[in-house]
Amino acid sequence: MSPAVTTTEVAIVGAGPAGLMLAHLLHRVGIGSVAIDLRSRREIEETHRAGILERDSVRLLAESGVSDRVLREGDEHEGIELAFGGATHRIDFRDAVGASVQLYPQTDVFIDLADARARDGGDVRFGVAEVSVGGLTTEPVVRFTDADGTDHEVRARVLVGADGSRSLCRRQFPEAQRHQFTRAYPFAWFGILCEAPPSARELIYNHSAHGFALISQRTPTLQRMYFQCDPEEDASEWSDDRIWSELQARVGANGVELKEGPITSRSVLPFRSFVQEPMRYGRLVLAGDAAHTVPPTGAKGLNLALADVKVLAGSLERLLRGGDEAALDDYARRALERVWKAQHFSYWMTTMLHLLPDASDFDVRRQIGELTSLVGSRAGTTYLAEGYTGWPEHD
Ligand SMILES: Cc1cc2nc3c(=O)[nH]c(=O)nc-3n(C[C@H](O)[C@H](O)[C@H](O)COP(=O)(O)OP(=O)(O)OC[C@H]3O[C@@H](n4cnc5c(N)ncnc54)[C@H](O)[C@@H]3O)c2cc1C
Protein backbone atom coordinates (compact mmCIF):
# COMPACT_ATOMS: atom_id res chain seq x y z
CA MET A 1 0.00 0.00 0.00
CA SER A 2 1.34 3.47 -0.77
CA PRO A 3 2.24 5.61 2.26
CA ALA A 4 0.10 8.42 3.65
CA VAL A 5 1.76 11.60 2.41
CA THR A 6 2.02 14.87 4.37
CA THR A 7 3.59 18.00 2.90
CA THR A 8 5.07 20.61 5.21
CA GLU A 9 7.80 23.24 5.26
CA VAL A 10 10.13 21.74 7.88
CA ALA A 11 10.36 18.05 8.80
CA ILE A 12 11.97 17.45 12.19
CA VAL A 13 13.42 14.08 13.17
CA GLY A 14 13.46 13.90 16.98
CA ALA A 15 10.90 15.47 19.32
CA GLY A 16 13.17 16.12 22.29
CA PRO A 17 13.86 19.65 23.56
CA ALA A 18 15.63 20.73 20.33
CA GLY A 19 12.95 19.36 17.98
CA LEU A 20 9.93 20.58 19.92
CA MET A 21 11.34 24.02 20.70
CA LEU A 22 12.16 24.49 17.03
CA ALA A 23 8.63 23.45 16.00
CA HIS A 24 7.21 25.93 18.52
CA LEU A 25 9.39 28.85 17.35
CA LEU A 26 8.54 28.11 13.70
CA HIS A 27 4.84 28.02 14.52
CA ARG A 28 5.14 31.51 16.02
CA VAL A 29 6.28 32.90 12.66
CA GLY A 30 3.74 30.91 10.65
CA ILE A 31 6.08 28.16 9.41
CA GLY A 32 4.59 24.66 9.42
CA SER A 33 6.43 21.57 10.61
CA VAL A 34 5.99 17.89 11.36
CA ALA A 35 8.10 16.37 14.15
CA ILE A 36 8.50 12.62 14.70
CA ASP A 37 10.05 10.59 17.51
CA LEU A 38 10.84 6.92 18.00
CA ARG A 39 9.83 7.09 21.65
CA SER A 40 6.38 7.58 23.15
CA ARG A 41 5.58 10.86 24.88
CA ARG A 42 5.38 9.00 28.19
CA GLU A 43 8.80 7.40 27.73
CA ILE A 44 10.46 10.77 27.08
CA GLU A 45 8.61 12.37 30.01
CA GLU A 46 9.99 9.73 32.35
CA THR A 47 13.65 9.90 31.26
CA HIS A 48 15.62 11.92 33.80
CA ARG A 49 18.45 13.91 32.33
CA ALA A 50 19.51 17.54 32.73
CA GLY A 51 18.28 19.98 35.36
CA ILE A 52 20.00 23.36 35.02
CA LEU A 53 18.75 26.05 32.65
CA GLU A 54 20.90 29.01 31.71
CA ARG A 55 19.42 32.49 31.97
CA ASP A 56 18.67 32.69 28.22
CA SER A 57 17.08 29.22 28.16
CA VAL A 58 14.66 30.36 30.87
CA ARG A 59 13.89 33.52 28.90
CA LEU A 60 13.33 31.54 25.71
CA LEU A 61 10.83 29.20 27.37
CA ALA A 62 8.97 32.01 29.13
CA GLU A 63 9.06 34.77 26.51
CA SER A 64 8.25 32.58 23.51
CA GLY A 65 5.07 31.48 25.29
CA VAL A 66 5.98 27.84 25.93
CA SER A 67 5.16 28.16 29.61
CA ASP A 68 5.67 30.38 32.61
CA ARG A 69 5.85 27.28 34.82
CA VAL A 70 9.64 27.51 34.55
CA LEU A 71 9.42 30.82 36.42
CA ARG A 72 6.75 29.72 38.91
CA GLU A 73 8.00 26.23 39.71
CA GLY A 74 11.68 26.43 38.79
CA ASP A 75 14.11 27.17 41.57
CA GLU A 76 16.45 30.10 40.97
CA HIS A 77 20.08 29.35 41.86
CA GLU A 78 22.34 32.35 42.24
CA GLY A 79 25.52 30.33 42.63
CA ILE A 80 27.16 26.96 43.18
CA GLU A 81 29.42 25.53 45.85
CA LEU A 82 32.86 24.22 44.93
CA ALA A 83 33.93 21.73 47.62
CA PHE A 84 37.60 20.82 47.78
CA GLY A 85 40.58 20.74 50.15
CA GLY A 86 38.38 20.13 53.20
CA ALA A 87 35.92 23.03 52.80
CA THR A 88 33.22 24.53 50.55
CA HIS A 89 33.59 27.78 48.58
CA ARG A 90 30.63 29.58 47.06
CA ILE A 91 30.74 31.03 43.55
CA ASP A 92 28.21 33.87 43.59
CA PHE A 93 26.88 34.26 40.02
CA ARG A 94 24.77 37.29 40.88
CA ASP A 95 27.76 39.09 42.34
CA ALA A 96 30.14 38.03 39.55
CA VAL A 97 28.00 38.58 36.45
CA GLY A 98 24.55 39.71 37.62
CA ALA A 99 22.91 36.49 36.41
CA SER A 100 21.51 33.23 37.75
CA VAL A 101 20.41 29.80 36.52
CA GLN A 102 17.16 27.95 37.11
CA LEU A 103 16.85 24.44 38.46
CA TYR A 104 14.07 23.03 36.29
CA PRO A 105 14.26 19.39 35.21
CA GLN A 106 14.45 18.42 31.56
CA THR A 107 11.38 16.23 32.11
CA ASP A 108 9.40 19.41 32.87
CA VAL A 109 10.94 21.28 29.94
CA PHE A 110 9.77 18.45 27.71
CA ILE A 111 6.25 18.37 29.24
CA ASP A 112 5.90 22.14 28.71
CA LEU A 113 7.07 21.90 25.10
CA ALA A 114 4.85 18.91 24.29
CA ASP A 115 1.87 20.67 25.92
CA ALA A 116 2.56 23.85 23.94
CA ARG A 117 2.62 21.87 20.69
CA ALA A 118 -0.68 20.17 21.59
CA ARG A 119 -2.22 23.52 22.61
CA ASP A 120 -1.19 25.13 19.29
CA GLY A 121 -2.34 22.19 17.15
CA GLY A 122 1.22 21.16 16.26
CA ASP A 123 1.85 17.97 14.28
CA VAL A 124 4.03 15.74 16.48
CA ARG A 125 4.06 11.97 15.97
CA PHE A 126 5.46 10.02 18.90
CA GLY A 127 6.22 6.28 18.96
CA VAL A 128 7.05 5.91 15.26
CA ALA A 129 9.34 3.19 13.83
CA GLU A 130 11.47 2.38 10.78
CA VAL A 131 12.54 5.96 10.19
CA SER A 132 14.50 6.75 7.02
CA VAL A 133 15.35 10.03 5.29
CA GLY A 134 16.19 10.96 1.69
CA GLY A 135 16.27 13.73 -0.92
CA LEU A 136 18.71 15.69 1.21
CA THR A 137 20.17 17.83 -1.54
CA THR A 138 16.90 18.26 -3.45
CA GLU A 139 13.50 17.68 -1.82
CA PRO A 140 13.82 16.15 1.64
CA VAL A 141 11.55 13.30 2.62
CA VAL A 142 11.13 11.36 5.87
CA ARG A 143 9.55 7.90 5.85
CA PHE A 144 8.30 6.06 8.91
CA THR A 145 5.66 3.72 10.25
CA ASP A 146 3.26 4.90 12.93
CA ALA A 147 2.20 3.00 16.05
CA ASP A 148 -0.71 1.40 14.11
CA GLY A 149 1.65 0.06 11.44
CA THR A 150 0.62 2.61 8.76
CA ASP A 151 3.43 3.82 6.47
CA HIS A 152 3.95 7.58 6.19
CA GLU A 153 5.96 9.96 4.08
CA VAL A 154 6.58 13.59 5.06
CA ARG A 155 7.82 15.84 2.26
CA ALA A 156 9.41 19.12 3.29
CA ARG A 157 11.59 21.97 2.08
CA VAL A 158 14.10 21.50 4.90
CA LEU A 159 14.89 18.53 7.12
CA VAL A 160 16.17 19.10 10.65
CA GLY A 161 18.02 16.30 12.44
CA ALA A 162 17.26 16.85 16.14
CA ASP A 163 17.55 13.15 16.87
CA GLY A 164 19.98 13.15 19.76
CA SER A 165 23.42 11.71 20.36
CA ARG A 166 22.88 8.55 18.26
CA SER A 167 21.56 10.60 15.35
CA LEU A 168 20.47 8.86 12.18
CA CYS A 169 20.49 12.22 10.34
CA ARG A 170 24.11 12.90 11.25
CA ARG A 171 25.12 9.70 9.45
CA GLN A 172 23.58 10.94 6.16
CA PHE A 173 26.42 13.44 5.65
CA PRO A 174 28.83 11.93 3.08
CA GLU A 175 31.99 10.90 4.94
CA ALA A 176 34.18 13.05 2.73
CA GLN A 177 32.13 16.10 3.64
CA ARG A 178 32.05 15.82 7.42
CA HIS A 179 34.57 16.03 10.20
CA GLN A 180 33.92 14.41 13.56
CA PHE A 181 35.82 15.71 16.58
CA THR A 182 35.77 13.36 19.58
CA ARG A 183 37.25 13.15 23.06
CA ALA A 184 36.65 10.08 25.21
CA TYR A 185 37.06 10.06 29.01
CA PRO A 186 38.14 7.14 31.21
CA PHE A 187 35.27 7.76 33.65
CA ALA A 188 31.48 8.10 33.77
CA TRP A 189 28.85 9.35 36.22
CA PHE A 190 26.89 7.05 38.48
CA GLY A 191 23.60 8.95 38.79
CA ILE A 192 20.87 8.38 41.34
CA LEU A 193 17.46 9.79 42.19
CA CYS A 194 16.52 9.47 45.84
CA GLU A 195 13.55 10.29 48.04
CA ALA A 196 15.10 12.64 50.57
CA PRO A 197 15.05 16.32 51.51
CA PRO A 198 17.71 18.53 49.86
CA SER A 199 21.16 18.35 51.44
CA ALA A 200 22.05 21.82 50.20
CA ARG A 201 20.31 24.89 48.78
CA GLU A 202 22.50 24.96 45.65
CA LEU A 203 24.52 22.46 43.61
CA ILE A 204 27.75 21.22 45.20
CA TYR A 205 30.58 20.31 42.81
CA ASN A 206 32.75 18.16 45.02
CA HIS A 207 36.42 17.33 44.38
CA SER A 208 38.05 14.68 46.55
CA ALA A 209 40.84 12.14 46.54
CA HIS A 210 38.05 9.52 46.22
CA GLY A 211 36.85 11.14 42.96
CA PHE A 212 34.24 13.71 41.92
CA ALA A 213 30.65 13.95 43.20
CA LEU A 214 27.81 16.32 42.28
CA ILE A 215 25.01 17.01 44.74
CA SER A 216 21.98 18.36 42.94
CA GLN A 217 18.29 18.80 43.69
CA ARG A 218 14.99 18.13 41.93
CA THR A 219 12.07 18.86 44.32
CA PRO A 220 11.71 19.29 48.09
CA THR A 221 11.37 15.49 48.35
CA LEU A 222 13.41 14.18 45.41
CA GLN A 223 17.15 14.66 44.90
CA ARG A 224 19.62 13.93 42.06
CA MET A 225 23.22 13.04 42.85
CA TYR A 226 26.15 11.68 40.88
CA PHE A 227 29.59 10.31 41.54
CA GLN A 228 32.46 9.59 39.21
CA CYS A 229 32.81 5.88 38.37
CA ASP A 230 34.36 3.49 35.89
CA PRO A 231 32.43 3.55 32.55
CA GLU A 232 32.05 -0.26 32.80
CA GLU A 233 30.38 -0.09 36.23
CA ASP A 234 27.14 -2.09 36.49
CA ALA A 235 24.67 0.14 38.37
CA SER A 236 22.44 -2.79 39.30
CA GLU A 237 25.24 -4.28 41.40
CA TRP A 238 25.27 -1.36 43.82
CA SER A 239 23.14 -1.56 46.97
CA ASP A 240 21.71 1.63 48.48
CA ASP A 241 24.15 1.31 51.42
CA ARG A 242 27.16 1.06 49.14
CA ILE A 243 26.05 4.08 47.10
CA TRP A 244 25.49 6.20 50.20
CA SER A 245 28.82 5.27 51.72
CA GLU A 246 30.61 6.17 48.46
CA LEU A 247 28.83 9.54 48.25
CA GLN A 248 29.26 10.34 51.95
CA ALA A 249 33.00 9.54 51.80
CA ARG A 250 33.50 11.92 48.90
CA VAL A 251 31.58 14.89 50.27
CA GLY A 252 32.51 14.16 53.90
CA ALA A 253 36.13 14.91 52.98
CA ASN A 254 34.99 18.51 52.50
CA GLY A 255 32.76 18.74 55.55
CA VAL A 256 29.44 18.07 53.77
CA GLU A 257 26.89 15.57 55.08
CA LEU A 258 24.11 14.19 52.88
CA LYS A 259 20.53 13.51 53.88
CA GLU A 260 19.84 9.95 52.80
CA GLY A 261 16.66 8.26 51.57
CA PRO A 262 15.46 5.38 49.36
CA ILE A 263 17.16 5.36 45.95
CA THR A 264 14.49 5.16 43.24
CA SER A 265 16.70 5.04 40.15
CA ARG A 266 20.36 4.44 39.37
CA SER A 267 22.24 4.50 36.06
CA VAL A 268 25.70 4.99 34.61
CA LEU A 269 26.01 8.00 32.30
CA PRO A 270 28.94 7.79 29.86
CA PHE A 271 31.06 10.83 29.08
CA ARG A 272 31.98 12.05 25.63
CA SER A 273 32.86 15.30 23.91
CA PHE A 274 31.77 15.26 20.29
CA VAL A 275 31.17 17.73 17.44
CA GLN A 276 30.28 17.07 13.83
CA GLU A 277 31.14 19.82 11.35
CA PRO A 278 29.57 21.21 9.30
CA MET A 279 26.07 21.16 10.76
CA ARG A 280 24.50 21.52 7.32
CA TYR A 281 24.45 19.28 4.26
CA GLY A 282 22.19 20.36 1.40
CA ARG A 283 18.71 20.79 2.88
CA LEU A 284 19.56 18.88 6.06
CA VAL A 285 20.66 20.71 9.21
CA LEU A 286 21.53 19.27 12.60
CA ALA A 287 20.57 20.70 15.99
CA GLY A 288 21.27 19.78 19.61
CA ASP A 289 22.88 16.49 20.63
CA ALA A 290 22.66 15.23 17.05
CA ALA A 291 25.50 17.60 16.18
CA HIS A 292 27.37 17.79 19.48
CA THR A 293 27.56 16.22 22.91
CA VAL A 294 29.35 17.52 25.97
CA PRO A 295 30.16 15.83 29.27
CA PRO A 296 27.44 16.88 31.73
CA THR A 297 29.78 18.59 34.23
CA GLY A 298 29.14 22.09 32.88
CA ALA A 299 25.34 21.57 32.53
CA LYS A 300 25.51 22.64 28.89
CA GLY A 301 23.82 19.91 26.75
CA LEU A 302 20.20 20.94 27.07
CA ASN A 303 21.10 24.64 26.96
CA LEU A 304 23.09 24.19 23.78
CA ALA A 305 20.17 22.36 22.18
CA LEU A 306 17.85 25.29 22.97
CA ALA A 307 20.42 27.88 21.87
CA ASP A 308 20.88 26.06 18.53
CA VAL A 309 17.21 26.09 17.64
CA LYS A 310 16.73 29.70 18.64
CA VAL A 311 19.28 30.65 15.97
CA LEU A 312 18.00 28.01 13.54
CA ALA A 313 14.40 29.28 13.70
CA GLY A 314 15.58 32.73 12.57
CA SER A 315 17.66 31.21 9.77
CA LEU A 316 14.80 29.05 8.54
CA GLU A 317 12.55 32.09 8.43
CA ARG A 318 15.17 33.92 6.34
CA LEU A 319 15.39 30.97 3.96
CA LEU A 320 11.72 30.04 3.70
CA ARG A 321 10.25 33.54 3.73
CA GLY A 322 13.08 35.63 2.31
CA GLY A 323 14.73 33.10 -0.04
CA ASP A 324 18.10 33.71 1.61
CA GLU A 325 20.12 30.63 0.65
CA ALA A 326 23.03 31.64 2.91
CA ALA A 327 20.83 31.41 6.00
CA LEU A 328 21.54 27.76 6.82
CA ASP A 329 25.31 28.24 6.62
CA ASP A 330 24.97 31.29 8.88
CA TYR A 331 23.11 29.12 11.39
CA ALA A 332 25.85 26.49 11.35
CA ARG A 333 28.59 29.11 11.80
CA ARG A 334 26.86 30.90 14.69
CA ALA A 335 25.84 27.70 16.42
CA LEU A 336 29.35 26.22 16.21
CA GLU A 337 30.91 29.29 17.77
CA ARG A 338 28.84 28.72 20.89
CA VAL A 339 29.27 24.94 20.71
CA TRP A 340 33.06 25.19 20.88
CA LYS A 341 32.91 27.63 23.79
CA ALA A 342 30.68 25.14 25.59
CA GLN A 343 32.98 22.27 24.63
CA HIS A 344 35.88 24.06 26.24
CA PHE A 345 33.88 25.02 29.33
CA SER A 346 32.60 21.44 29.83
CA TYR A 347 36.07 19.97 29.28
CA TRP A 348 37.62 22.48 31.69
CA MET A 349 35.06 21.81 34.45
CA THR A 350 35.43 18.07 33.89
CA THR A 351 39.22 17.90 33.99
CA MET A 352 39.46 20.34 36.90
CA LEU A 353 37.15 18.25 39.09
CA HIS A 354 37.54 14.57 38.09
CA LEU A 355 40.42 12.24 38.81
CA LEU A 356 42.03 10.15 36.09
CA PRO A 357 42.24 6.45 37.04
CA ASP A 358 46.04 6.73 37.41
CA ALA A 359 45.99 10.10 39.23
CA SER A 360 48.92 10.61 41.59
CA ASP A 361 49.08 12.68 44.79
CA PHE A 362 50.67 15.37 42.63
CA ASP A 363 47.61 15.44 40.35
CA VAL A 364 45.22 15.76 43.30
CA ARG A 365 47.28 18.58 44.86
CA ARG A 366 47.61 20.35 41.50
CA GLN A 367 43.81 20.29 41.03
CA ILE A 368 43.36 21.73 44.52
CA GLY A 369 45.87 24.43 43.51
CA GLU A 370 43.78 25.22 40.43
CA LEU A 371 40.53 25.34 42.42
CA THR A 372 42.15 27.50 45.11
CA SER A 373 43.35 30.02 42.53
CA LEU A 374 39.92 30.00 40.89
CA VAL A 375 37.90 30.78 44.04
CA GLY A 376 40.48 33.35 45.17
CA SER A 377 40.37 35.29 41.93
CA ARG A 378 37.71 37.75 40.83
CA ALA A 379 38.67 37.03 37.22
CA GLY A 380 38.47 33.27 37.82
CA THR A 381 35.05 33.30 39.48
CA THR A 382 33.73 35.69 36.82
CA TYR A 383 34.94 33.35 34.07
CA LEU A 384 33.19 30.38 35.66
CA ALA A 385 30.00 32.37 36.32
CA GLU A 386 29.88 33.66 32.72
CA GLY A 387 30.19 30.18 31.29
CA TYR A 388 27.80 28.54 33.74
CA THR A 389 24.98 31.08 33.42
CA GLY A 390 25.50 31.20 29.63
CA TRP A 391 27.10 33.56 27.17
CA PRO A 392 24.59 36.04 25.68
CA GLU A 393 23.73 35.37 22.04
CA HIS A 394 25.05 38.09 19.69
CA ASP A 395 23.54 38.77 16.28
C1 LIG B 1 21.27 9.36 28.95
C2 LIG B 1 21.51 10.85 29.04
C3 LIG B 1 21.58 11.46 30.29
C4 LIG B 1 21.83 12.83 30.38
N1 LIG B 1 21.94 13.40 31.60
C5 LIG B 1 22.27 14.70 31.70
C6 LIG B 1 22.47 15.28 32.96
O1 LIG B 1 22.36 14.60 33.99
N2 LIG B 1 22.82 16.60 33.01
C7 LIG B 1 22.96 17.36 31.85
O2 LIG B 1 23.27 18.56 31.95
N3 LIG B 1 22.75 16.83 30.64
C8 LIG B 1 22.42 15.52 30.53
N4 LIG B 1 22.24 14.96 29.31
C9 LIG B 1 22.31 15.84 28.14
C10 LIG B 1 20.94 16.48 27.77
O3 LIG B 1 19.90 15.69 28.27
C11 LIG B 1 20.90 16.60 26.25
O4 LIG B 1 21.93 17.49 25.88
C12 LIG B 1 19.56 17.10 25.70
O5 LIG B 1 18.55 16.12 25.88
C13 LIG B 1 19.68 17.45 24.21
O6 LIG B 1 18.41 17.64 23.64
P1 LIG B 1 18.13 17.14 22.14
O7 LIG B 1 16.73 17.53 21.85
O8 LIG B 1 19.21 17.63 21.25
O9 LIG B 1 18.31 15.56 22.17
P2 LIG B 1 17.43 14.46 22.92
O10 LIG B 1 16.85 14.98 24.17
O11 LIG B 1 18.27 13.24 22.99
O12 LIG B 1 16.21 14.22 21.92
C14 LIG B 1 16.38 13.51 20.71
C15 LIG B 1 15.10 12.74 20.42
O13 LIG B 1 15.25 12.11 19.15
C16 LIG B 1 14.65 10.85 19.19
N5 LIG B 1 15.24 10.01 18.13
C17 LIG B 1 16.47 9.45 18.10
N6 LIG B 1 16.66 8.80 16.94
C18 LIG B 1 15.53 8.99 16.20
C19 LIG B 1 15.13 8.57 14.91
N7 LIG B 1 15.93 7.84 14.11
N8 LIG B 1 13.89 8.92 14.48
C20 LIG B 1 13.06 9.66 15.27
N9 LIG B 1 13.40 10.08 16.51
C21 LIG B 1 14.63 9.76 16.97
C22 LIG B 1 14.90 10.35 20.59
O14 LIG B 1 13.94 9.40 20.99
C23 LIG B 1 14.83 11.64 21.41
O15 LIG B 1 13.57 11.83 22.02
C24 LIG B 1 21.99 13.60 29.19
C25 LIG B 1 21.89 13.00 27.96
C26 LIG B 1 21.67 11.62 27.86
C27 LIG B 1 21.61 10.99 26.49
mmCIF file of C-alpha atoms and ligand atoms in Angstrom, residues 13-19 36-39 44 48-51 106 128 131 162-165 168 189 224 226 269 287-290 296 299-302 305, ligand 1:
data_model
loop_
_atom_site.group_PDB
_atom_site.id
_atom_site.type_symbol
_atom_site.label_atom_id
_atom_site.label_comp_id
_atom_site.label_asym_id
_atom_site.label_seq_id
_atom_site.Cartn_x
_atom_site.Cartn_y
_atom_site.Cartn_z
ATOM 1 C CA VAL A 13 13.418 14.082 13.174
ATOM 2 C CA GLY A 14 13.461 13.901 16.981
ATOM 3 C CA ALA A 15 10.897 15.471 19.322
ATOM 4 C CA GLY A 16 13.167 16.121 22.287
ATOM 5 C CA PRO A 17 13.861 19.648 23.556
ATOM 6 C CA ALA A 18 15.628 20.728 20.327
ATOM 7 C CA GLY A 19 12.948 19.360 17.983
ATOM 8 C CA ILE A 36 8.500 12.621 14.700
ATOM 9 C CA ASP A 37 10.054 10.592 17.507
ATOM 10 C CA LEU A 38 10.838 6.920 18.001
ATOM 11 C CA ARG A 39 9.830 7.092 21.653
ATOM 12 C CA ILE A 44 10.457 10.775 27.078
ATOM 13 C CA HIS A 48 15.619 11.922 33.796
ATOM 14 C CA ARG A 49 18.450 13.910 32.331
ATOM 15 C CA ALA A 50 19.514 17.539 32.729
ATOM 16 C CA GLY A 51 18.281 19.978 35.364
ATOM 17 C CA GLN A 106 14.449 18.417 31.558
ATOM 18 C CA VAL A 128 7.047 5.907 15.261
ATOM 19 C CA VAL A 131 12.539 5.963 10.185
ATOM 20 C CA ALA A 162 17.259 16.846 16.137
ATOM 21 C CA ASP A 163 17.552 13.148 16.866
ATOM 22 C CA GLY A 164 19.984 13.152 19.763
ATOM 23 C CA SER A 165 23.420 11.705 20.358
ATOM 24 C CA LEU A 168 20.469 8.861 12.183
ATOM 25 C CA TRP A 189 28.846 9.350 36.222
ATOM 26 C CA ARG A 224 19.615 13.932 42.060
ATOM 27 C CA TYR A 226 26.150 11.682 40.875
ATOM 28 C CA LEU A 269 26.012 7.997 32.302
ATOM 29 C CA ALA A 287 20.574 20.703 15.989
ATOM 30 C CA GLY A 288 21.272 19.778 19.608
ATOM 31 C CA ASP A 289 22.875 16.490 20.633
ATOM 32 C CA ALA A 290 22.664 15.230 17.054
ATOM 33 C CA PRO A 296 27.442 16.878 31.727
ATOM 34 C CA ALA A 299 25.339 21.566 32.530
ATOM 35 C CA LYS A 300 25.513 22.636 28.893
ATOM 36 C CA GLY A 301 23.825 19.906 26.748
ATOM 37 C CA LEU A 302 20.195 20.943 27.075
ATOM 38 C CA ALA A 305 20.168 22.365 22.179
HETATM 39 C C1 LIG B 1 21.265 9.363 28.954
HETATM 40 C C2 LIG B 1 21.509 10.853 29.039
HETATM 41 C C3 LIG B 1 21.581 11.465 30.285
HETATM 42 C C4 LIG B 1 21.832 12.830 30.376
HETATM 43 N N1 LIG B 1 21.943 13.402 31.599
HETATM 44 C C5 LIG B 1 22.271 14.697 31.698
HETATM 45 C C6 LIG B 1 22.474 15.278 32.960
HETATM 46 O O1 LIG B 1 22.363 14.604 33.987
HETATM 47 N N2 LIG B 1 22.820 16.599 33.007
HETATM 48 C C7 LIG B 1 22.956 17.357 31.855
HETATM 49 O O2 LIG B 1 23.267 18.557 31.946
HETATM 50 N N3 LIG B 1 22.745 16.829 30.644
HETATM 51 C C8 LIG B 1 22.416 15.522 30.534
HETATM 52 N N4 LIG B 1 22.239 14.961 29.313
HETATM 53 C C9 LIG B 1 22.310 15.844 28.139
HETATM 54 C C10 LIG B 1 20.943 16.475 27.771
HETATM 55 O O3 LIG B 1 19.905 15.688 28.269
HETATM 56 C C11 LIG B 1 20.897 16.600 26.247
HETATM 57 O O4 LIG B 1 21.929 17.493 25.879
HETATM 58 C C12 LIG B 1 19.561 17.099 25.701
HETATM 59 O O5 LIG B 1 18.553 16.122 25.879
HETATM 60 C C13 LIG B 1 19.678 17.445 24.211
HETATM 61 O O6 LIG B 1 18.410 17.635 23.640
HETATM 62 P P1 LIG B 1 18.134 17.144 22.138
HETATM 63 O O7 LIG B 1 16.729 17.533 21.851
HETATM 64 O O8 LIG B 1 19.212 17.626 21.251
HETATM 65 O O9 LIG B 1 18.306 15.556 22.168
HETATM 66 P P2 LIG B 1 17.430 14.460 22.918
HETATM 67 O O10 LIG B 1 16.852 14.984 24.165
HETATM 68 O O11 LIG B 1 18.273 13.242 22.988
HETATM 69 O O12 LIG B 1 16.209 14.218 21.917
HETATM 70 C C14 LIG B 1 16.381 13.508 20.708
HETATM 71 C C15 LIG B 1 15.099 12.740 20.415
HETATM 72 O O13 LIG B 1 15.254 12.112 19.147
HETATM 73 C C16 LIG B 1 14.645 10.849 19.191
HETATM 74 N N5 LIG B 1 15.243 10.012 18.129
HETATM 75 C C17 LIG B 1 16.468 9.447 18.104
HETATM 76 N N6 LIG B 1 16.662 8.803 16.938
HETATM 77 C C18 LIG B 1 15.533 8.990 16.203
HETATM 78 C C19 LIG B 1 15.133 8.575 14.906
HETATM 79 N N7 LIG B 1 15.927 7.843 14.105
HETATM 80 N N8 LIG B 1 13.888 8.921 14.484
HETATM 81 C C20 LIG B 1 13.064 9.663 15.268
HETATM 82 N N9 LIG B 1 13.402 10.078 16.508
HETATM 83 C C21 LIG B 1 14.630 9.756 16.967
HETATM 84 C C22 LIG B 1 14.904 10.346 20.586
HETATM 85 O O14 LIG B 1 13.944 9.398 20.988
HETATM 86 C C23 LIG B 1 14.827 11.636 21.414
HETATM 87 O O15 LIG B 1 13.565 11.833 22.022
HETATM 88 C C24 LIG B 1 21.990 13.601 29.194
HETATM 89 C C25 LIG B 1 21.892 12.996 27.958
HETATM 90 C C26 LIG B 1 21.668 11.623 27.858
HETATM 91 C C27 LIG B 1 21.615 10.990 26.488
#
